[in-house]
DNA sequence: CCCTTAAAGCAAATATTTTGCGTTAGAGGA
DNA sequence: TCCTCTAACGCAAAATATTTGCTTTAAGGG
């Protein structure tokens, strides 16, 4: 369920998907989450509710699909000239985004859905970003280089944990601590 | 919303809450999650649907409330004789529980709800458990002792991160690595 | 250009959620 | 103990949302 982008990529299906995704994002800024309904999304997207139910099954799955897409990185990772700087910059942006109200919402939508598919996509995207940062560091000759796994466990894991359980205790200082400890 | 246990603790309210919680847990083992409905829970609990809607608002909040309660530790933490042993034992049990299908469900229910209230409860419970383990270690004279925060960031965070994003990559070896690294 | 079919539309049938109002059970005081 | 007060529940009607069978549309392949 979810992405049918492999099938008939340029056709009606794709148009409907885009319209529905955009409708969700637009409505998300107008109505509180527990007031968001499928018929509402359908009307805004210009499709019938049954189209959404047939394709996504229920609101939860739709929201997870939209959130997973929005969590895909759009901006390229800044190149600050050092591994530590790149990690701080990237993780810092991610932290700010996810601490915001819409960010917390996206996190909840992703983690609240039944299928692990969307979460896999997010993890994959994070790994890709980290790999890019590491390959730059390697090109610069920085050493020793941590593994992607070490970065996930040392930086992304505590960051994500706090985003879910105690977002107010997060700060840039936390990040600096985790980055420094992981690069040691 | 959620716990009204402070108000009229032994009365009708408390009975209804218990009946509803038990109904959710029972039905959770019989029907797939996306087929679970409020009227179904209401019938099993012997209350009317409107009672549930008035008290919990919607199914998502109810599920989050039930999950948060189930996530409260029931068994006391085993005393293995060493800090490392206690941590491994406790985290190991938690890992196994949360990797199971019902455990993954509980995690999703908790993280998927809007209010941070339930998540705070879970974090609080984890902190309490860790504090108990640390106080035992202190009584034994083990030193140096890590802080609760260090244990959360070093062990619980990577564990929780993987439980959500890549549960199949988890193993006892991961735990051993995190525990060892954190105690160093 | 025509054929095939996956996906969308439509509308009727179900199921759910919401709401107004009457009822009940428990808490607190005389 | 009995009386009063009120939060929470039950009931049932109304409003919404979801499901489903059937029809129509439009994109892909020959």
XYZ file of C-alpha atoms (C1' of nucleotides) in Angstrom:
428
model
C 0.000 0.000 0.000
C 1.024 3.585 -0.323
C 3.394 4.395 -3.116
C 2.181 3.273 -6.470
C 4.724 5.503 -8.118
C 6.271 2.566 -9.930
C 3.016 1.889 -11.739
C 1.944 4.274 -14.496
C 4.192 7.017 -13.217
C 2.896 9.925 -15.243
C -0.760 9.085 -15.350
C -3.938 9.710 -13.481
C -2.798 7.691 -10.505
C 0.154 9.960 -9.982
C -1.985 13.058 -10.287
C -4.419 11.770 -7.696
C -1.631 10.865 -5.338
C -0.087 14.294 -5.630
C -3.442 16.012 -5.175
C -4.221 13.959 -2.081
C -0.794 14.482 -0.541
C -1.035 18.203 -1.132
C -4.524 18.309 0.318
C -3.323 16.606 3.474
C -0.441 19.011 3.894
C -2.642 22.025 3.301
C -5.376 20.913 5.680
C -2.823 19.936 8.277
C -2.043 23.612 8.731
C -5.678 24.604 9.037
C -7.341 22.048 11.252
C -6.234 20.277 14.417
C -5.134 16.741 13.713
C -8.027 15.021 15.432
C -10.461 16.972 13.268
C -8.853 15.939 9.998
C -11.111 13.536 8.107
C -10.912 11.558 4.904
C -13.949 13.218 3.268
C -12.363 16.579 4.012
C -9.102 15.587 2.349
C -10.998 14.094 -0.563
C -12.949 17.251 -1.199
C -9.854 19.429 -1.087
C -8.040 17.067 -3.432
C -10.970 16.913 -5.816
C -11.449 13.161 -5.555
C -14.108 11.005 -3.969
C -13.565 9.533 -0.497
C -13.786 6.010 -1.816
C -10.703 6.630 -3.897
C -8.728 7.377 -0.764
C -10.157 4.452 1.172
C -9.462 2.070 -1.684
C -5.916 3.243 -2.105
C -4.708 3.924 1.423
C -7.147 1.927 3.526
C -7.592 4.491 6.286
C -6.511 7.909 7.462
C -3.656 6.595 9.574
C -1.971 4.938 6.629
C -2.457 7.993 4.460
C -0.922 10.238 7.083
C 2.011 7.886 7.495
C 2.547 7.901 3.743
C 2.479 11.691 3.565
C 4.733 12.063 6.592
C 7.257 9.618 5.197
C 7.393 11.594 1.981
C 7.832 14.887 3.810
C 10.595 13.323 5.861
C 12.561 12.640 2.714
C 15.327 15.222 2.585
C 14.682 17.987 0.101
C 17.663 20.265 0.690
C 21.151 18.884 0.082
C 23.374 18.593 3.124
C 25.481 21.689 3.694
C 29.224 21.267 3.300
C 30.848 23.060 6.223
C 34.363 21.802 5.634
C 34.568 19.282 8.457
C 32.852 16.080 9.494
C 31.922 17.510 12.854
C 30.532 20.656 11.264
C 28.507 18.724 8.702
C 27.031 16.479 11.364
C 26.139 19.394 13.619
C 24.579 21.326 10.756
C 22.554 18.410 9.480
C 21.427 17.121 12.858
C 20.687 20.668 13.964
C 18.310 21.275 11.087
C 16.647 17.927 11.696
C 16.247 18.668 15.395
C 14.631 22.049 14.806
C 12.289 20.665 12.179
C 11.139 17.776 14.307
C 10.744 19.794 17.458
C 8.214 22.066 15.786
C 4.525 21.266 16.022
C 4.207 19.983 12.445
C 7.430 18.038 12.918
C 6.135 16.329 16.049
C 2.995 15.543 14.111
C 4.963 13.919 11.285
C 6.940 11.872 13.745
C 3.753 10.652 15.402
C 2.170 9.843 12.039
C 5.171 7.809 10.964
C 5.692 5.941 14.200
C 1.985 5.376 14.754
C 1.266 3.431 11.591
C 1.102 -0.317 11.503
C 3.373 -1.071 8.570
C 7.105 -0.686 9.041
C 7.444 0.258 5.391
C 7.351 4.021 5.914
C 9.779 3.855 8.796
C 12.199 1.882 6.661
C 12.073 4.668 4.086
C 12.956 7.233 6.722
C 15.831 5.195 8.082
C 17.099 4.632 4.558
C 17.034 8.363 3.866
C 18.924 9.119 7.061
C 21.537 6.517 6.232
C 21.959 7.979 2.763
C 22.508 11.442 4.182
C 25.045 10.175 6.671
C 26.868 8.215 4.001
C 27.163 11.352 1.913
C 28.598 13.261 4.855
C 31.039 10.458 5.552
C 32.175 10.217 1.946
C 32.973 13.918 1.972
C 34.992 13.495 5.143
C 36.813 10.614 3.564
C 37.631 12.734 0.505
C 39.079 15.349 2.818
C 41.250 12.721 4.395
C 39.689 13.015 7.840
C 40.473 10.046 10.029
C 39.464 7.939 11.831
C 36.023 7.761 10.238
C 33.083 6.416 12.251
C 30.679 3.946 10.684
C 27.138 4.889 9.697
C 25.921 2.600 12.437
C 27.981 4.433 15.045
C 26.482 7.736 13.934
C 22.956 6.341 14.093
C 23.439 4.876 17.559
C 25.445 7.769 18.915
C 23.625 10.760 17.454
C 20.368 9.967 15.694
C 19.169 7.518 18.334
C 19.404 9.851 21.342
C 18.060 12.681 19.209
C 15.061 10.660 18.079
C 14.490 9.236 21.540
C 14.231 12.703 23.021
C 12.148 14.016 20.155
C 9.563 11.414 21.084
C 9.783 11.285 24.854
C 11.147 14.615 26.049
C 11.445 17.163 23.243
C 11.740 20.063 25.670
C 15.012 18.717 27.083
C 16.694 18.940 23.682
C 19.221 21.608 22.862
C 22.117 22.270 20.568
C 24.377 21.505 23.518
C 22.997 17.955 23.612
C 23.847 17.549 19.977
C 27.358 18.845 20.468
C 27.886 16.391 23.271
C 26.673 13.441 21.221
C 28.621 14.428 18.131
C 31.823 14.932 20.081
C 31.433 11.638 21.952
C 30.694 9.722 18.765
C 33.669 11.103 16.850
C 36.024 10.155 19.636
C -8.019 13.096 29.473
C -7.168 9.500 30.232
C -6.545 8.748 33.873
C -9.276 9.931 36.131
C -7.927 7.714 38.877
C -7.541 10.700 41.195
C -11.278 11.351 41.118
C -13.570 8.961 42.946
C -10.987 6.213 42.929
C -13.122 3.287 44.016
C -16.343 4.170 42.296
C -18.123 3.603 39.052
C -15.584 5.581 37.066
C -12.794 3.280 38.110
C -14.842 0.207 37.282
C -15.616 1.511 33.831
C -12.000 2.368 33.184
C -10.860 -1.084 34.207
C -13.539 -2.769 32.118
C -12.637 -0.720 29.053
C -8.902 -1.291 29.439
C -9.453 -5.008 29.824
C -11.747 -5.080 26.814
C -9.102 -3.403 24.684
C -6.426 -5.841 25.762
C -8.672 -8.838 25.172
C -9.838 -7.698 21.745
C -6.309 -6.776 20.767
C -5.441 -10.453 20.747
C -8.452 -11.418 18.669
C -8.765 -8.848 15.925
C -6.210 -7.105 13.722
C -5.553 -3.586 14.896
C -7.180 -1.832 11.963
C -10.411 -3.726 12.628
C -10.630 -2.687 16.259
C -13.481 -0.226 16.768
C -14.890 1.741 19.652
C -18.360 0.126 19.531
C -16.661 -3.265 19.685
C -14.657 -2.304 22.752
C -17.742 -0.768 24.324
C -19.792 -3.916 23.894
C -17.092 -6.129 25.358
C -16.660 -3.775 28.288
C -20.396 -3.562 28.880
C -20.634 0.188 28.424
C -22.102 2.370 25.702
C -19.876 3.802 22.989
C -20.680 7.340 24.029
C -19.063 6.707 27.387
C -15.794 5.917 25.666
C -16.022 8.844 23.282
C -16.825 11.240 26.102
C -13.986 10.017 28.253
C -11.184 9.307 25.798
C -12.197 11.303 22.760
C -11.248 8.741 20.151
C -9.770 5.297 19.669
C -6.225 6.564 19.272
C -6.215 8.229 22.668
C -7.750 5.188 24.299
C -5.140 2.911 22.788
C -2.374 5.248 23.903
C -3.779 5.228 27.421
C -3.963 1.451 27.525
C -0.511 1.041 26.031
C 1.022 3.465 28.509
C -0.484 1.503 31.348
C 0.785 -1.780 29.978
C 4.220 -0.268 29.565
C 4.396 0.422 33.270
C 6.733 -2.187 34.737
C 4.930 -4.946 36.584
C 7.806 -7.220 37.512
C 10.534 -5.882 39.767
C 13.986 -5.575 38.245
C 16.087 -8.664 38.774
C 19.164 -8.266 40.974
C 22.014 -10.077 39.238
C 24.763 -8.821 41.497
C 26.362 -6.305 39.148
C 25.397 -3.101 37.392
C 26.251 -4.529 34.009
C 24.254 -7.657 34.720
C 21.234 -5.734 35.948
C 21.282 -3.486 32.902
C 21.598 -6.382 30.494
C 18.822 -8.308 32.199
C 16.433 -5.390 32.314
C 17.133 -4.098 28.820
C 17.026 -7.641 27.491
C 13.537 -8.235 28.811
C 12.399 -4.898 27.474
C 13.888 -5.639 24.057
C 12.186 -9.004 23.768
C 8.859 -7.623 24.885
C 8.922 -4.731 22.472
C 10.130 -6.738 19.549
C 7.098 -9.008 19.730
C 3.992 -8.185 17.713
C 1.957 -6.899 20.667
C 4.983 -4.958 21.853
C 5.414 -3.243 18.490
C 1.729 -2.444 18.634
C 2.040 -0.830 22.053
C 4.993 1.208 20.914
C 3.065 2.436 17.886
C 0.023 3.251 20.024
C 2.096 5.266 22.449
C 4.157 7.143 19.891
C 1.209 7.726 17.582
C -0.960 9.701 19.959
C -1.103 13.445 19.959
C -0.602 14.175 23.634
C 2.856 13.778 25.097
C 1.325 12.820 28.424
C 1.495 9.066 27.930
C 5.031 9.223 26.619
C 6.090 11.175 29.682
C 4.677 8.400 31.847
C 6.740 5.814 29.971
C 9.925 7.841 30.229
C 9.287 8.401 33.918
C 8.872 4.670 34.479
C 12.115 3.904 32.640
C 13.967 6.502 34.658
C 12.624 5.036 37.880
C 13.783 1.581 36.914
C 17.229 2.836 35.999
C 17.496 4.786 39.228
C 16.706 1.647 41.179
C 19.394 -0.274 39.336
C 21.883 2.530 39.954
C 21.079 2.760 43.638
C 21.777 -0.940 44.001
C 25.092 -0.521 42.241
C 25.911 2.354 44.540
C 25.077 0.216 47.582
C 27.489 -2.397 46.268
C 30.167 0.237 45.999
C 30.518 -0.056 42.233
C 32.287 2.924 40.732
C 32.320 5.009 38.665
C 28.532 5.197 38.341
C 26.997 6.554 35.142
C 24.142 9.041 35.309
C 20.590 8.114 34.435
C 20.886 10.403 31.448
C 23.961 8.561 30.204
C 22.091 5.261 30.427
C 19.120 6.671 28.542
C 21.265 8.127 25.767
C 23.669 5.233 25.582
C 21.359 2.243 25.938
C 17.647 3.060 25.862
C 17.922 5.501 22.968
C 19.624 3.176 20.477
C 17.381 0.350 21.655
C 14.225 2.380 21.161
C 15.458 3.790 17.873
C 15.937 0.334 16.458
C 12.709 -0.972 17.913
C 10.933 1.626 15.813
C 12.992 1.750 12.658
C 14.756 -1.574 12.294
C 13.618 -4.118 14.879
C 15.063 -7.020 12.912
C 18.608 -5.688 13.303
C 18.387 -5.909 17.092
C 20.170 -8.603 19.038
C 21.551 -9.251 22.464
C 24.964 -8.487 21.028
C 23.834 -4.936 20.269
C 22.747 -4.540 23.855
C 26.061 -5.865 25.153
C 27.918 -3.403 22.987
C 25.847 -0.453 24.177
C 26.004 -1.445 27.825
C 29.759 -1.956 27.696
C 30.349 1.334 25.885
C 28.141 3.261 28.298
C 29.769 1.857 31.424
C 33.226 2.793 30.180
C -6.233 3.201 -33.442
C -8.314 -0.274 -30.706
C -8.252 -3.380 -26.664
C -7.408 -4.282 -21.962
C -7.415 -3.209 -17.345
C -6.148 -0.682 -13.137
C -7.956 2.951 -10.876
C -11.619 6.459 -10.236
C -16.457 7.942 -9.806
C -21.061 7.339 -8.090
C -24.559 6.185 -4.884
C -26.767 3.020 -1.762
C -26.012 0.414 2.333
C -23.553 0.173 6.811
C -21.117 1.617 10.563
C -19.289 5.143 13.331
C -19.276 9.307 15.951
C -21.604 13.169 18.049
C -25.086 15.281 20.891
C -29.091 16.535 23.886
C -31.346 15.035 27.671
C -32.820 11.955 31.321
C -30.825 8.748 34.973
C -27.640 6.821 38.308
C -24.233 6.257 41.723
C -21.060 7.946 44.769
C -19.116 11.887 47.773
C -19.805 15.071 51.397
C -22.440 17.303 54.871
C -26.313 17.665 58.327
C -28.403 7.362 58.351
C -30.417 10.241 55.091
C -30.339 14.043 52.001
C -28.283 16.804 48.389
C -25.306 17.700 44.669
C -22.899 16.572 40.552
C -19.720 13.985 37.568
C -20.237 10.310 34.761
C -23.184 7.065 32.389
C -27.066 5.395 29.392
C -30.133 6.016 25.632
C -31.576 7.208 21.186
C -31.729 10.384 17.356
C -28.960 12.980 14.181
C -24.895 13.775 11.753
C -20.716 11.806 9.649
C -17.781 8.569 8.010
C -16.773 4.059 5.811
C -17.710 0.207 2.854
C -19.204 -1.878 -1.316
C -21.205 -3.169 -5.951
C -21.375 -1.442 -10.240
C -20.240 1.889 -13.942
C -17.065 4.873 -16.265
C -12.585 6.725 -17.482
C -7.967 6.978 -19.074
C -3.350 5.212 -19.586
C -0.387 1.417 -21.578
C 0.521 -2.094 -25.000
C -0.234 -4.363 -29.233
